[in-house]
Amino acid sequence: EVQLVESGGGLVQPGGSLKVSCAASGFTFSGSDMHWVRQASGKGLEWVGHIRSKANSYATAYAASVKGRFTISRDDSKNTAFLQMNSLKIEDTAVYFCIRYGSSGNYYAFDIWGQGTMVTVSS
Amino acid sequence: DIQMTQSPSSLSASVGDRVTITCGASQSISRYLNWYQQKPGKAPKLLIYAASNLQSGVPARFSGSGSGTDFTLTISSLQPEDFATYYCQQSYTTPTFGGGTKVEI
């Protein structure tokens, strides 16, 4: 079965750190670009960042709102992606989705989504 | 960043209605436009990619059109399971999403 399963969310104090994981199965994870998108309660979708495949040198990119605080990594031997979040702010509170950026020719789309993991930043 | 603007932000419709949602890009994105459906408490689901291509398993009542800066998602005959929030997303550059359109009864 094709799936992504996030884990590691929880409650953290402002200024704290949290690392969430995303375990993939049912598709070729090592050849896939992986993204993180978040959604605050009752709000829309916000792109957080991505890590590309080995073929694309594991390049990463981040939204301005998280750059310098969040780091995306991956372990292809374990079919797992990670989102390390440091210096967390209250406004980082959201459900975090791990997603595959699949392609059809030159066109890319978020075709496989995890169920999401809730991160709450509060004192 | 490319800004994506959806309209309306919400709409009320009935089963069997034809529903149209529009999405505009702040600059030309060719056909690098995707549509997603999200139900409460669930992850979004890909409906349409590359502006008009139906994702596998998605009912044919969903269709997409447009290119450049103006795009449309159409549901030809609204079904009870289609009441949800719909998002457009550009894949021309760093991904960005529209603000969403909530389709309500």
Short mmCIF file of C-alpha atoms in Angstrom, two decimals:
data_model
loop_
_atom_site.label_atom_id
_atom_site.label_comp_id
_atom_site.label_asym_id
_atom_site.label_seq_id
_atom_site.Cartn_x
_atom_site.Cartn_y
_atom_site.Cartn_z
CA GLU A 1 0.00 0.00 0.00
CA VAL A 2 1.25 3.43 -0.93
CA GLN A 3 1.41 5.57 2.19
CA LEU A 4 3.17 8.18 4.25
CA VAL A 5 2.92 8.08 8.02
CA GLU A 6 4.01 11.03 10.12
CA SER A 7 4.93 10.79 13.78
CA GLY A 8 6.56 12.86 16.50
CA GLY A 9 4.15 15.75 16.82
CA GLY A 10 3.18 17.11 20.20
CA LEU A 11 3.20 20.03 22.61
CA VAL A 12 6.31 22.16 22.91
CA GLN A 13 7.05 25.46 24.61
CA PRO A 14 7.92 28.59 22.64
CA GLY A 15 11.60 28.56 21.81
CA GLY A 16 11.73 24.78 22.00
CA SER A 17 12.53 22.12 19.43
CA LEU A 18 10.72 19.17 17.91
CA LYS A 19 11.58 16.63 15.22
CA VAL A 20 8.85 14.92 13.24
CA SER A 21 9.30 11.91 11.02
CA CYS A 22 7.61 10.65 7.87
CA ALA A 23 7.82 6.96 7.01
CA ALA A 24 7.14 6.01 3.40
CA SER A 25 6.05 2.72 1.91
CA GLY A 26 4.69 1.37 -1.35
CA PHE A 27 6.66 3.60 -3.72
CA THR A 28 10.25 4.40 -4.59
CA PHE A 29 11.05 6.84 -1.80
CA SER A 30 14.68 7.34 -2.80
CA GLY A 31 13.68 8.71 -6.17
CA SER A 32 11.05 11.08 -4.83
CA ASP A 33 11.13 14.74 -3.87
CA MET A 34 9.53 15.17 -0.46
CA HIS A 35 7.77 18.28 0.84
CA TRP A 36 6.26 19.50 4.07
CA VAL A 37 3.10 21.61 4.14
CA ARG A 38 1.34 22.90 7.24
CA GLN A 39 -2.16 23.99 8.08
CA ALA A 40 -3.15 26.01 11.11
CA SER A 41 -6.58 25.27 12.54
CA GLY A 42 -9.29 26.63 10.25
CA LYS A 43 -6.73 28.08 7.85
CA GLY A 44 -5.36 27.26 4.42
CA LEU A 45 -2.31 25.31 3.29
CA GLU A 46 1.18 26.76 3.66
CA TRP A 47 4.24 25.25 1.99
CA VAL A 48 7.05 24.77 4.52
CA GLY A 49 9.91 23.30 2.51
CA HIS A 50 11.28 20.40 0.54
CA ILE A 51 14.17 18.02 0.07
CA ARG A 52 14.90 16.67 -3.37
CA SER A 53 16.13 13.22 -4.26
CA LYS A 54 19.75 12.05 -4.43
CA ALA A 55 19.63 12.57 -8.20
CA ASN A 56 19.03 16.25 -7.44
CA SER A 57 21.77 16.39 -4.79
CA TYR A 58 19.34 16.35 -1.86
CA ALA A 59 18.73 20.06 -2.44
CA THR A 60 16.55 21.76 0.15
CA ALA A 61 14.45 24.92 0.15
CA TYR A 62 12.33 26.60 2.80
CA ALA A 63 9.56 29.12 3.19
CA ALA A 64 10.72 32.51 4.44
CA SER A 65 8.65 32.04 7.59
CA VAL A 66 10.73 29.03 8.71
CA LYS A 67 14.10 29.56 7.03
CA GLY A 68 16.95 29.35 9.50
CA ARG A 69 14.78 27.58 12.09
CA PHE A 70 13.57 24.43 10.30
CA THR A 71 15.69 21.74 8.63
CA ILE A 72 14.46 18.97 6.34
CA SER A 73 16.48 15.79 5.94
CA ARG A 74 16.01 12.23 4.77
CA ASP A 75 17.35 8.72 5.24
CA ASP A 76 16.76 6.79 2.05
CA SER A 77 17.96 3.55 3.67
CA LYS A 78 14.98 3.81 6.03
CA ASN A 79 12.51 5.40 3.60
CA THR A 80 12.03 8.23 6.04
CA ALA A 81 11.99 12.03 5.85
CA PHE A 82 12.41 14.37 8.79
CA LEU A 83 11.45 17.90 9.76
CA GLN A 84 13.58 19.39 12.55
CA MET A 85 11.94 22.45 14.03
CA ASN A 86 13.95 24.78 16.29
CA SER A 87 13.18 28.12 17.93
CA LEU A 88 9.50 27.32 17.67
CA LYS A 89 6.98 30.13 17.80
CA ILE A 90 3.30 30.12 18.72
CA GLU A 91 2.47 30.81 15.08
CA ASP A 92 4.12 27.50 14.10
CA THR A 93 1.16 25.68 15.68
CA ALA A 94 -0.38 23.60 12.90
CA VAL A 95 -0.92 20.17 11.42
CA TYR A 96 2.19 19.25 9.46
CA PHE A 97 1.78 17.11 6.35
CA CYS A 98 4.52 15.12 4.64
CA ILE A 99 3.91 14.82 0.91
CA ARG A 100 5.45 13.28 -2.17
CA TYR A 101 5.88 15.62 -5.13
CA GLY A 102 5.12 13.23 -7.94
CA SER A 103 5.63 13.97 -11.59
CA SER A 104 4.00 13.31 -14.93
CA GLY A 105 6.47 14.50 -17.52
CA ASN A 106 7.41 18.05 -16.57
CA TYR A 107 4.39 18.53 -14.34
CA TYR A 108 4.61 18.03 -10.58
CA ALA A 109 1.85 17.67 -7.99
CA PHE A 110 1.39 16.60 -4.40
CA ASP A 111 0.09 13.12 -5.14
CA ILE A 112 0.72 11.21 -1.90
CA TRP A 113 -0.11 12.81 1.45
CA GLY A 114 0.48 11.66 4.99
CA GLN A 115 -2.30 11.90 7.54
CA GLY A 116 -0.62 14.84 9.26
CA THR A 117 0.85 15.33 12.70
CA MET A 118 -0.22 18.08 15.10
CA VAL A 119 2.40 20.42 16.49
CA THR A 120 1.26 22.75 19.26
CA VAL A 121 3.53 25.54 20.49
CA SER A 122 2.27 26.87 23.80
CA SER A 123 3.47 27.74 27.27
CA ASP B 1 6.68 34.15 -4.81
CA ILE B 2 3.73 33.62 -7.12
CA GLN B 3 0.44 34.57 -5.44
CA MET B 4 -2.63 32.43 -6.06
CA THR B 5 -6.10 33.91 -5.64
CA GLN B 6 -9.23 31.78 -5.49
CA SER B 7 -12.82 32.86 -5.77
CA PRO B 8 -15.25 32.62 -4.25
CA SER B 9 -13.94 31.86 -0.77
CA SER B 10 -17.15 29.96 -0.10
CA LEU B 11 -20.30 29.02 -1.93
CA SER B 12 -23.59 27.34 -1.23
CA ALA B 13 -24.90 24.76 -3.66
CA SER B 14 -27.28 21.85 -3.94
CA VAL B 15 -26.84 18.28 -5.06
CA GLY B 16 -26.92 18.20 -8.84
CA ASP B 17 -25.72 21.78 -9.29
CA ARG B 18 -22.91 22.71 -11.64
CA VAL B 19 -20.17 24.40 -9.59
CA THR B 20 -17.30 26.52 -10.88
CA ILE B 21 -14.31 27.71 -8.84
CA THR B 22 -11.71 30.07 -10.27
CA CYS B 23 -8.03 30.48 -9.48
CA GLY B 24 -5.78 33.29 -10.62
CA ALA B 25 -1.99 33.50 -10.62
CA SER B 26 -0.02 36.71 -10.10
CA GLN B 27 2.08 35.86 -13.18
CA SER B 28 1.85 33.38 -16.00
CA ILE B 29 2.33 29.78 -14.89
CA SER B 30 1.52 28.08 -18.21
CA ARG B 31 -0.40 24.95 -17.19
CA TYR B 32 1.48 24.29 -13.94
CA LEU B 33 -1.67 24.28 -11.85
CA ASN B 34 -3.12 21.59 -9.61
CA TRP B 35 -6.41 21.24 -7.74
CA TYR B 36 -7.01 19.48 -4.41
CA GLN B 37 -10.05 18.54 -2.35
CA GLN B 38 -9.93 18.53 1.44
CA LYS B 39 -12.56 17.20 3.82
CA PRO B 40 -12.59 18.11 7.53
CA GLY B 41 -9.91 16.35 9.53
CA LYS B 42 -8.37 14.76 6.43
CA ALA B 43 -5.36 15.39 4.25
CA PRO B 44 -5.99 17.03 0.88
CA LYS B 45 -6.46 14.79 -2.14
CA LEU B 46 -5.15 15.51 -5.62
CA LEU B 47 -7.98 15.94 -8.15
CA ILE B 48 -6.48 17.62 -11.21
CA TYR B 49 -2.85 18.12 -12.28
CA ALA B 50 -1.35 20.16 -15.11
CA ALA B 51 -4.52 22.28 -15.26
CA SER B 52 -6.78 19.70 -16.90
CA ASN B 53 -5.56 16.17 -16.26
CA LEU B 54 -7.77 14.03 -14.04
CA GLN B 55 -5.87 12.15 -11.36
CA SER B 56 -6.44 8.39 -11.42
CA GLY B 57 -9.58 7.39 -9.55
CA VAL B 58 -11.15 10.84 -9.54
CA PRO B 59 -14.72 10.94 -10.91
CA ALA B 60 -15.21 12.41 -14.37
CA ARG B 61 -17.62 15.05 -13.04
CA PHE B 62 -14.49 16.98 -12.02
CA SER B 63 -12.73 18.92 -14.75
CA GLY B 64 -10.13 21.65 -14.98
CA SER B 65 -9.28 24.22 -17.60
CA GLY B 66 -7.13 27.27 -18.18
CA SER B 67 -3.58 28.35 -18.83
CA GLY B 68 -1.40 31.36 -18.17
CA THR B 69 -2.97 33.18 -15.21
CA ASP B 70 -6.61 32.06 -15.18
CA PHE B 71 -7.87 28.62 -14.24
CA THR B 72 -11.17 26.94 -13.47
CA LEU B 73 -12.28 23.85 -11.59
CA THR B 74 -15.75 22.62 -12.54
CA ILE B 75 -17.92 20.02 -10.87
CA SER B 76 -20.56 19.14 -13.45
CA SER B 77 -23.15 17.67 -11.07
CA LEU B 78 -22.43 18.14 -7.36
CA GLN B 79 -22.70 14.99 -5.28
CA PRO B 80 -23.10 14.75 -1.48
CA GLU B 81 -19.49 13.62 -1.07
CA ASP B 82 -18.22 16.73 -2.92
CA PHE B 83 -18.99 19.11 -0.08
CA ALA B 84 -15.47 20.06 0.94
CA THR B 85 -12.82 22.75 0.59
CA TYR B 86 -10.94 23.04 -2.70
CA TYR B 87 -7.45 24.46 -3.18
CA CYS B 88 -5.45 25.37 -6.24
CA GLN B 89 -1.65 25.15 -6.19
CA GLN B 90 0.97 26.29 -8.70
CA SER B 91 3.95 24.08 -9.48
CA TYR B 92 5.69 26.55 -11.82
CA THR B 93 8.08 27.61 -9.06
CA THR B 94 8.25 27.08 -5.30
CA PRO B 95 4.76 25.76 -4.55
CA THR B 96 2.07 28.15 -3.37
CA PHE B 97 -1.61 27.55 -2.70
CA GLY B 98 -4.75 29.53 -3.19
CA GLY B 99 -6.74 30.46 -0.10
CA GLY B 100 -9.35 27.77 -0.63
CA THR B 101 -13.02 27.59 -1.59
CA LYS B 102 -15.45 25.96 0.81
CA VAL B 103 -18.38 24.30 -0.94
CA GLU B 104 -21.33 24.06 1.43
CA ILE B 105 -24.88 22.83 1.22
#
